[in-house]
């Protein structure tokens, strides 16, 4: 029975916030205080930013905004960062409000778009705002789920565009994971959206226990304090039993292991090398301890698939016979539209075998139908262990009792790097199912390179700062100029979160400049010379150094030009000398590797029987033809016998050693440069040249020069950050005016017909695509050819140095050559205007797109890509096809684009949308 105080509090709340009171009755559980606080703020007319951990129930606040919209006869748009999350939220809201009240817009899908509540991806809402869609009429609320995506390097700008451009009358409800600078983000929302309440809730709904598994033994990561401390320790204490056990396993006592430890420590023994525990044993341990279902994060797609195979080979079974039948039915339902041939290609039977044993992988290399089946089966408790990459942690509602991390290092797109505290928190946030588990568990698998203190630091740190990735694009520029004009557009950009953060950072930069200037004054005092002006003398030394660097750079640049031209001239059978590197020596040209759309990369066979492609980096000087050999027309460089015979022929040519090797300039500086000679004469004539302390003063002067350089860089940084976005916008507008997308008319900028084409292209390569449309480079292509060429605009190889791709002959090659030439022009102008350059077209998906569009089977397309050494997993194939379809649909719908090309783009979409692609879009 509640107390009189509690009854009075509830009565007062019903009076002051009747909508919240009514909303609470719709749930079978009591709302948490942070949810009530946020809902009351929205009912009071405020916007809200709610930051809370995964699974804390942030979406209840978004659903309250929907409740208010429906009660007042207004619309509510619910935005999510990814289509899968939009689909999931759409199904939830249909179950709650009925199909007539809820719609879905994801670019691919349009279900009941005129409904009062519409779920959509954030990009869809951004596009609606730019084109002034009539669907915006009556919009009262926008919920932005996962708003921390604003920091995403590739797509984050979309969130800021929406927040800035929403009408003032719309109340914004932003839902975010816990970020450490929520107040800063909230301050910005107040500036651009008006009154906004920031509600931060850091307590997890289900407590999380941290563990380490060493071998097959499980340890708590932190030790329990003997008595409650008045002030909790900043860093919890690592369990001493864990430390002791690891120490015993790694000491030099003739034990069973030997490995390299963290920080270069060497652990050796007389036994075999350390091996990680078998995954079947790890899963068995989790199962015995009641810690399933579990998500095991492995930061590799191939690693996830290998983990499932390893468990199958070990005979792991986690599902009963009844569950196996349920699993089979759901898997068949999710893949019902796929043909038996496609299922065979996709490895359906092995995948189903894993599912029926309660095991699955989940990563971007799987087709969506497989991933959706895994998500549903895991949520139902039918699949007990999922091996996943970190992409699972982004958005999809798929919690587990336990999260296990096999490693604390992942590839970040550029290099292998340690997990950050924010990433660790995001991954382990999946552990603990609200309403099911009383506690969640995070387990890190120990290995010699994993230090318990490192894990403890990750587990006890809650820093996840939100950093804006916003920058104006060409598409954004023409849309803003057309809608609000140049000056108002600059003001809008100045109000972005990116500029807000940049302006705040300038304060700290100015403090550093002041410190640098004080240090510089001290250094200048220390290098005072009694013979004269040592600062002037040091300046001469710096000028000489810079002149030498400049001359060396000029020489290197000319050598690169000479090398490129010499490689272009090579023919089959030419024998050349590779001057340096691992492949140094004589080599014969098997295939010149020249192309109208790329630098030459000749296929060579060396006298040491190595065959492979070389490039400009392998030549420090121009390639000279030293002889010639006959190369058979169908010479197979993969055949060992053929390689051996050809290498013998190279050696039999008896070409003498390079006579100029010792005389070759190796980046040296020309000594006959008159400017350099004058500077050296002036240096020798300076009074300070004869100072006994000259070199000591010079070292101080060098430090002063570095300090001055750092200070100048900081000043430029501070200056660049002040009004940085509007200056970038001005440069973009200048380039667009030069290229004919904007024009000056009556002292105001106007959007041209070409500019209107650009305004309807939403792509990372928007300007390049517009250039191709305007120049007619794609106008003569048929449906399959257009799909092939457009794929170069969206595809991005996962490999740093992909193999030379196979390309269709004829019109496709000509269109690609024209596209690459236009890219060269655009990127050159971008560099001159100080703008980031557009990404170079990637040809790695051209052949697959062309073959799929002309009707080839999935098996043939994937096999052809494998033969071409540009292997793309089936899931990636579907994902890139989705992006290609998105671009082609833009071209087919944009009124400003010529009707002939629009019709071809529509035909391309129809050709692509079949089989596994038709099911997924």
PDB file of N, CA and C in Angstrom, residues 237-309:
ATOM      1  N   UNK A 237      39.660  -1.899  -7.987  1.00  0.00           N
ATOM      2  CA  UNK A 237      40.837  -2.752  -7.842  1.00  0.00           C
ATOM      3  C   UNK A 237      40.679  -4.040  -8.639  1.00  0.00           C
ATOM      4  N   UNK A 238      41.713  -4.413  -9.380  1.00  0.00           N
ATOM      5  CA  UNK A 238      41.699  -5.674 -10.124  1.00  0.00           C
ATOM      6  C   UNK A 238      41.751  -6.830  -9.131  1.00  0.00           C
ATOM      7  N   UNK A 239      40.977  -7.867  -9.391  1.00  0.00           N
ATOM      8  CA  UNK A 239      40.919  -9.034  -8.522  1.00  0.00           C
ATOM      9  C   UNK A 239      42.312  -9.648  -8.365  1.00  0.00           C
ATOM     10  N   UNK A 240      42.842  -9.723  -7.116  1.00  0.00           N
ATOM     11  CA  UNK A 240      44.197 -10.286  -6.931  1.00  0.00           C
ATOM     12  C   UNK A 240      44.297 -11.748  -7.351  1.00  0.00           C
ATOM     13  N   UNK A 241      43.201 -12.509  -7.226  1.00  0.00           N
ATOM     14  CA  UNK A 241      43.236 -13.908  -7.675  1.00  0.00           C
ATOM     15  C   UNK A 241      43.478 -13.989  -9.174  1.00  0.00           C
ATOM     16  N   UNK A 242      42.868 -13.067  -9.925  1.00  0.00           N
ATOM     17  CA  UNK A 242      43.083 -13.025 -11.375  1.00  0.00           C
ATOM     18  C   UNK A 242      44.546 -12.727 -11.677  1.00  0.00           C
ATOM     19  N   UNK A 243      45.107 -11.727 -11.006  1.00  0.00           N
ATOM     20  CA  UNK A 243      46.518 -11.377 -11.227  1.00  0.00           C
ATOM     21  C   UNK A 243      47.420 -12.580 -10.910  1.00  0.00           C
ATOM     22  N   UNK A 244      47.156 -13.238  -9.779  1.00  0.00           N
ATOM     23  CA  UNK A 244      47.997 -14.348  -9.343  1.00  0.00           C
ATOM     24  C   UNK A 244      47.949 -15.502 -10.344  1.00  0.00           C
ATOM     25  N   UNK A 245      46.748 -15.817 -10.834  1.00  0.00           N
ATOM     26  CA  UNK A 245      46.610 -16.934 -11.766  1.00  0.00           C
ATOM     27  C   UNK A 245      47.339 -16.643 -13.080  1.00  0.00           C
ATOM     28  N   UNK A 246      47.222 -15.401 -13.568  1.00  0.00           N
ATOM     29  CA  UNK A 246      47.926 -15.035 -14.811  1.00  0.00           C
ATOM     30  C   UNK A 246      49.438 -15.106 -14.593  1.00  0.00           C
ATOM     31  N   UNK A 247      49.889 -14.634 -13.426  1.00  0.00           N
ATOM     32  CA  UNK A 247      51.318 -14.655 -13.124  1.00  0.00           C
ATOM     33  C   UNK A 247      51.848 -16.091 -13.119  1.00  0.00           C
ATOM     34  N   UNK A 248      51.068 -17.006 -12.545  1.00  0.00           N
ATOM     35  CA  UNK A 248      51.486 -18.412 -12.484  1.00  0.00           C
ATOM     36  C   UNK A 248      51.579 -19.016 -13.876  1.00  0.00           C
ATOM     37  N   UNK A 249      50.688 -18.599 -14.779  1.00  0.00           N
ATOM     38  CA  UNK A 249      50.692 -19.150 -16.137  1.00  0.00           C
ATOM     39  C   UNK A 249      51.831 -18.585 -16.976  1.00  0.00           C
ATOM     40  N   UNK A 250      52.357 -17.435 -16.595  1.00  0.00           N
ATOM     41  CA  UNK A 250      53.338 -16.767 -17.451  1.00  0.00           C
ATOM     42  C   UNK A 250      54.747 -16.784 -16.885  1.00  0.00           C
ATOM     43  N   UNK A 251      54.940 -17.288 -15.669  1.00  0.00           N
ATOM     44  CA  UNK A 251      56.287 -17.247 -15.121  1.00  0.00           C
ATOM     45  C   UNK A 251      57.170 -18.309 -15.783  1.00  0.00           C
ATOM     46  N   UNK A 252      58.467 -18.080 -15.704  1.00  0.00           N
ATOM     47  CA  UNK A 252      59.436 -18.984 -16.341  1.00  0.00           C
ATOM     48  C   UNK A 252      59.705 -20.153 -15.389  1.00  0.00           C
ATOM     49  N   UNK A 253      58.881 -21.189 -15.512  1.00  0.00           N
ATOM     50  CA  UNK A 253      59.042 -22.328 -14.617  1.00  0.00           C
ATOM     51  C   UNK A 253      58.939 -23.642 -15.377  1.00  0.00           C
ATOM     52  N   UNK A 254      59.198 -23.589 -16.686  1.00  0.00           N
ATOM     53  CA  UNK A 254      59.091 -24.823 -17.462  1.00  0.00           C
ATOM     54  C   UNK A 254      57.665 -25.262 -17.662  1.00  0.00           C
ATOM     55  N   UNK A 255      56.727 -24.306 -17.564  1.00  0.00           N
ATOM     56  CA  UNK A 255      55.321 -24.641 -17.699  1.00  0.00           C
ATOM     57  C   UNK A 255      54.950 -24.921 -19.139  1.00  0.00           C
ATOM     58  N   UNK A 256      53.667 -24.804 -19.421  1.00  0.00           N
ATOM     59  CA  UNK A 256      53.180 -25.294 -20.706  1.00  0.00           C
ATOM     60  C   UNK A 256      53.172 -24.240 -21.796  1.00  0.00           C
ATOM     61  N   UNK A 257      53.464 -22.971 -21.480  1.00  0.00           N
ATOM     62  CA  UNK A 257      53.241 -21.923 -22.472  1.00  0.00           C
ATOM     63  C   UNK A 257      54.516 -21.140 -22.775  1.00  0.00           C
ATOM     64  N   UNK A 258      54.491 -20.437 -23.900  1.00  0.00           N
ATOM     65  CA  UNK A 258      55.546 -19.508 -24.242  1.00  0.00           C
ATOM     66  C   UNK A 258      55.048 -18.486 -25.222  1.00  0.00           C
ATOM     67  N   UNK A 259      55.247 -17.174 -24.948  1.00  0.00           N
ATOM     68  CA  UNK A 259      54.697 -16.129 -25.820  1.00  0.00           C
ATOM     69  C   UNK A 259      55.351 -14.796 -25.523  1.00  0.00           C
ATOM     70  N   UNK A 260      55.029 -13.807 -26.357  1.00  0.00           N
ATOM     71  CA  UNK A 260      55.453 -12.434 -26.105  1.00  0.00           C
ATOM     72  C   UNK A 260      54.364 -11.736 -25.338  1.00  0.00           C
ATOM     73  N   UNK A 261      54.688 -11.144 -24.222  1.00  0.00           N
ATOM     74  CA  UNK A 261      53.698 -10.454 -23.416  1.00  0.00           C
ATOM     75  C   UNK A 261      53.561  -9.010 -23.807  1.00  0.00           C
ATOM     76  N   UNK A 262      52.686  -8.270 -23.116  1.00  0.00           N
ATOM     77  CA  UNK A 262      52.423  -6.856 -23.397  1.00  0.00           C
ATOM     78  C   UNK A 262      53.646  -6.046 -23.037  1.00  0.00           C
ATOM     79  N   UNK A 263      53.836  -4.915 -23.722  1.00  0.00           N
ATOM     80  CA  UNK A 263      54.933  -3.984 -23.475  1.00  0.00           C
ATOM     81  C   UNK A 263      56.297  -4.624 -23.731  1.00  0.00           C
ATOM     82  N   UNK A 264      56.332  -5.643 -24.596  1.00  0.00           N
ATOM     83  CA  UNK A 264      57.606  -6.224 -24.970  1.00  0.00           C
ATOM     84  C   UNK A 264      58.146  -7.249 -24.000  1.00  0.00           C
ATOM     85  N   UNK A 265      57.475  -7.544 -22.879  1.00  0.00           N
ATOM     86  CA  UNK A 265      57.942  -8.571 -21.963  1.00  0.00           C
ATOM     87  C   UNK A 265      57.952  -9.912 -22.693  1.00  0.00           C
ATOM     88  N   UNK A 266      58.990 -10.707 -22.425  1.00  0.00           N
ATOM     89  CA  UNK A 266      59.085 -12.013 -23.080  1.00  0.00           C
ATOM     90  C   UNK A 266      58.781 -13.122 -22.083  1.00  0.00           C
ATOM     91  N   UNK A 267      57.863 -13.962 -22.416  1.00  0.00           N
ATOM     92  CA  UNK A 267      57.553 -15.120 -21.596  1.00  0.00           C
ATOM     93  C   UNK A 267      57.928 -16.356 -22.407  1.00  0.00           C
ATOM     94  N   UNK A 268      58.870 -17.132 -21.915  1.00  0.00           N
ATOM     95  CA  UNK A 268      59.315 -18.302 -22.665  1.00  0.00           C
ATOM     96  C   UNK A 268      59.239 -19.544 -21.777  1.00  0.00           C
ATOM     97  N   UNK A 269      59.138 -20.664 -22.395  1.00  0.00           N
ATOM     98  CA  UNK A 269      59.154 -21.918 -21.659  1.00  0.00           C
ATOM     99  C   UNK A 269      59.627 -23.020 -22.571  1.00  0.00           C
ATOM    100  N   UNK A 270      59.745 -24.206 -21.981  1.00  0.00           N
ATOM    101  CA  UNK A 270      60.188 -25.340 -22.783  1.00  0.00           C
ATOM    102  C   UNK A 270      59.031 -26.013 -23.509  1.00  0.00           C
ATOM    103  N   UNK A 271      57.807 -25.550 -23.261  1.00  0.00           N
ATOM    104  CA  UNK A 271      56.628 -26.178 -23.859  1.00  0.00           C
ATOM    105  C   UNK A 271      56.239 -25.524 -25.170  1.00  0.00           C
ATOM    106  N   UNK A 272      55.091 -25.923 -25.725  1.00  0.00           N
ATOM    107  CA  UNK A 272      54.609 -25.347 -26.992  1.00  0.00           C
ATOM    108  C   UNK A 272      54.135 -23.916 -26.799  1.00  0.00           C
ATOM    109  N   UNK A 273      53.960 -23.210 -27.924  1.00  0.00           N
ATOM    110  CA  UNK A 273      53.459 -21.832 -27.868  1.00  0.00           C
ATOM    111  C   UNK A 273      52.064 -21.796 -27.277  1.00  0.00           C
ATOM    112  N   UNK A 274      51.708 -20.612 -26.714  1.00  0.00           N
ATOM    113  CA  UNK A 274      50.362 -20.423 -26.158  1.00  0.00           C
ATOM    114  C   UNK A 274      49.328 -20.510 -27.267  1.00  0.00           C
ATOM    115  N   UNK A 275      48.221 -21.133 -26.977  1.00  0.00           N
ATOM    116  CA  UNK A 275      47.103 -21.220 -27.903  1.00  0.00           C
ATOM    117  C   UNK A 275      45.838 -20.781 -27.175  1.00  0.00           C
ATOM    118  N   UNK A 276      44.955 -20.061 -27.839  1.00  0.00           N
ATOM    119  CA  UNK A 276      43.698 -19.688 -27.183  1.00  0.00           C
ATOM    120  C   UNK A 276      42.859 -20.924 -26.929  1.00  0.00           C
ATOM    121  N   UNK A 277      41.955 -20.869 -25.957  1.00  0.00           N
ATOM    122  CA  UNK A 277      41.109 -22.034 -25.686  1.00  0.00           C
ATOM    123  C   UNK A 277      40.179 -22.290 -26.871  1.00  0.00           C
ATOM    124  N   UNK A 278      39.774 -23.555 -27.031  1.00  0.00           N
ATOM    125  CA  UNK A 278      38.824 -23.889 -28.095  1.00  0.00           C
ATOM    126  C   UNK A 278      37.500 -23.177 -27.827  1.00  0.00           C
ATOM    127  N   UNK A 279      36.915 -22.680 -28.914  1.00  0.00           N
ATOM    128  CA  UNK A 279      35.650 -21.949 -28.739  1.00  0.00           C
ATOM    129  C   UNK A 279      34.573 -22.854 -28.165  1.00  0.00           C
ATOM    130  N   UNK A 280      34.597 -24.128 -28.531  1.00  0.00           N
ATOM    131  CA  UNK A 280      33.608 -25.056 -27.982  1.00  0.00           C
ATOM    132  C   UNK A 280      33.736 -25.142 -26.468  1.00  0.00           C
ATOM    133  N   UNK A 281      34.987 -25.107 -25.962  1.00  0.00           N
ATOM    134  CA  UNK A 281      35.195 -25.147 -24.512  1.00  0.00           C
ATOM    135  C   UNK A 281      34.711 -23.865 -23.853  1.00  0.00           C
ATOM    136  N   UNK A 282      34.953 -22.733 -24.502  1.00  0.00           N
ATOM    137  CA  UNK A 282      34.494 -21.443 -23.952  1.00  0.00           C
ATOM    138  C   UNK A 282      32.971 -21.419 -23.872  1.00  0.00           C
ATOM    139  N   UNK A 283      32.314 -21.850 -24.947  1.00  0.00           N
ATOM    140  CA  UNK A 283      30.851 -21.850 -24.962  1.00  0.00           C
ATOM    141  C   UNK A 283      30.316 -22.830 -23.920  1.00  0.00           C
ATOM    142  N   UNK A 284      30.994 -23.989 -23.809  1.00  0.00           N
ATOM    143  CA  UNK A 284      30.578 -24.949 -22.799  1.00  0.00           C
ATOM    144  C   UNK A 284      30.654 -24.374 -21.401  1.00  0.00           C
ATOM    145  N   UNK A 285      31.712 -23.581 -21.157  1.00  0.00           N
ATOM    146  CA  UNK A 285      31.836 -22.959 -19.836  1.00  0.00           C
ATOM    147  C   UNK A 285      30.724 -21.945 -19.594  1.00  0.00           C
ATOM    148  N   UNK A 286      30.435 -21.111 -20.593  1.00  0.00           N
ATOM    149  CA  UNK A 286      29.350 -20.138 -20.456  1.00  0.00           C
ATOM    150  C   UNK A 286      28.018 -20.846 -20.227  1.00  0.00           C
ATOM    151  N   UNK A 287      27.806 -21.945 -20.935  1.00  0.00           N
ATOM    152  CA  UNK A 287      26.561 -22.692 -20.789  1.00  0.00           C
ATOM    153  C   UNK A 287      26.433 -23.264 -19.379  1.00  0.00           C
ATOM    154  N   UNK A 288      27.522 -23.865 -18.866  1.00  0.00           N
ATOM    155  CA  UNK A 288      27.475 -24.449 -17.519  1.00  0.00           C
ATOM    156  C   UNK A 288      27.220 -23.393 -16.458  1.00  0.00           C
ATOM    157  N   UNK A 289      27.730 -22.168 -16.684  1.00  0.00           N
ATOM    158  CA  UNK A 289      27.561 -21.094 -15.698  1.00  0.00           C
ATOM    159  C   UNK A 289      26.244 -20.340 -15.876  1.00  0.00           C
ATOM    160  N   UNK A 290      25.407 -20.802 -16.805  1.00  0.00           N
ATOM    161  CA  UNK A 290      24.131 -20.122 -17.014  1.00  0.00           C
ATOM    162  C   UNK A 290      24.268 -18.752 -17.638  1.00  0.00           C
ATOM    163  N   UNK A 291      25.272 -18.565 -18.492  1.00  0.00           N
ATOM    164  CA  UNK A 291      25.560 -17.246 -19.072  1.00  0.00           C
ATOM    165  C   UNK A 291      25.139 -17.130 -20.532  1.00  0.00           C
ATOM    166  N   UNK A 292      24.379 -18.102 -21.031  1.00  0.00           N
ATOM    167  CA  UNK A 292      23.828 -17.979 -22.386  1.00  0.00           C
ATOM    168  C   UNK A 292      22.406 -17.440 -22.301  1.00  0.00           C
ATOM    169  N   UNK A 293      21.912 -16.748 -23.339  1.00  0.00           N
ATOM    170  CA  UNK A 293      22.526 -16.510 -24.655  1.00  0.00           C
ATOM    171  C   UNK A 293      23.654 -15.474 -24.596  1.00  0.00           C
ATOM    172  N   UNK A 294      24.588 -15.634 -25.534  1.00  0.00           N
ATOM    173  CA  UNK A 294      25.768 -14.765 -25.549  1.00  0.00           C
ATOM    174  C   UNK A 294      26.054 -14.268 -26.958  1.00  0.00           C
ATOM    175  N   UNK A 295      26.596 -13.061 -27.015  1.00  0.00           N
ATOM    176  CA  UNK A 295      27.155 -12.511 -28.254  1.00  0.00           C
ATOM    177  C   UNK A 295      28.660 -12.510 -28.095  1.00  0.00           C
ATOM    178  N   UNK A 296      29.360 -13.168 -29.017  1.00  0.00           N
ATOM    179  CA  UNK A 296      30.822 -13.201 -29.004  1.00  0.00           C
ATOM    180  C   UNK A 296      31.309 -12.269 -30.108  1.00  0.00           C
ATOM    181  N   UNK A 297      31.960 -11.166 -29.719  1.00  0.00           N
ATOM    182  CA  UNK A 297      32.428 -10.201 -30.718  1.00  0.00           C
ATOM    183  C   UNK A 297      33.797 -10.615 -31.236  1.00  0.00           C
ATOM    184  N   UNK A 298      33.866 -10.834 -32.543  1.00  0.00           N
ATOM    185  CA  UNK A 298      35.107 -11.150 -33.246  1.00  0.00           C
ATOM    186  C   UNK A 298      35.224 -10.111 -34.358  1.00  0.00           C
ATOM    187  N   UNK A 299      36.254  -9.322 -34.376  1.00  0.00           N
ATOM    188  CA  UNK A 299      36.317  -8.185 -35.291  1.00  0.00           C
ATOM    189  C   UNK A 299      36.819  -8.602 -36.669  1.00  0.00           C
ATOM    190  N   UNK A 300      36.177  -9.632 -37.217  1.00  0.00           N
ATOM    191  CA  UNK A 300      36.528 -10.140 -38.539  1.00  0.00           C
ATOM    192  C   UNK A 300      35.364 -10.957 -39.054  1.00  0.00           C
ATOM    193  N   UNK A 301      34.924 -10.669 -40.275  1.00  0.00           N
ATOM    194  CA  UNK A 301      33.831 -11.453 -40.866  1.00  0.00           C
ATOM    195  C   UNK A 301      34.244 -12.909 -41.034  1.00  0.00           C
ATOM    196  N   UNK A 302      35.442 -13.111 -41.611  1.00  0.00           N
ATOM    197  CA  UNK A 302      35.918 -14.480 -41.810  1.00  0.00           C
ATOM    198  C   UNK A 302      36.064 -15.187 -40.466  1.00  0.00           C
ATOM    199  N   UNK A 303      36.491 -14.435 -39.443  1.00  0.00           N
ATOM    200  CA  UNK A 303      36.630 -15.015 -38.117  1.00  0.00           C
ATOM    201  C   UNK A 303      35.305 -15.478 -37.539  1.00  0.00           C
ATOM    202  N   UNK A 304      34.236 -14.719 -37.788  1.00  0.00           N
ATOM    203  CA  UNK A 304      32.903 -15.113 -37.310  1.00  0.00           C
ATOM    204  C   UNK A 304      32.453 -16.407 -37.967  1.00  0.00           C
ATOM    205  N   UNK A 305      32.627 -16.502 -39.287  1.00  0.00           N
ATOM    206  CA  UNK A 305      32.232 -17.713 -40.005  1.00  0.00           C
ATOM    207  C   UNK A 305      33.077 -18.908 -39.556  1.00  0.00           C
ATOM    208  N   UNK A 306      34.377 -18.668 -39.354  1.00  0.00           N
ATOM    209  CA  UNK A 306      35.268 -19.756 -38.925  1.00  0.00           C
ATOM    210  C   UNK A 306      34.889 -20.238 -37.529  1.00  0.00           C
ATOM    211  N   UNK A 307      34.438 -19.321 -36.671  1.00  0.00           N
ATOM    212  CA  UNK A 307      34.054 -19.704 -35.313  1.00  0.00           C
ATOM    213  C   UNK A 307      32.856 -20.650 -35.333  1.00  0.00           C
ATOM    214  N   UNK A 308      31.879 -20.364 -36.204  1.00  0.00           N
ATOM    215  CA  UNK A 308      30.720 -21.253 -36.310  1.00  0.00           C
ATOM    216  C   UNK A 308      31.172 -22.629 -36.805  1.00  0.00           C
ATOM    217  N   UNK A 309      32.020 -22.643 -37.845  1.00  0.00           N
ATOM    218  CA  UNK A 309      32.490 -23.938 -38.377  1.00  0.00           C
ATOM    219  C   UNK A 309      33.253 -24.727 -37.318  1.00  0.00           C
TER     220      UNK A 309
END
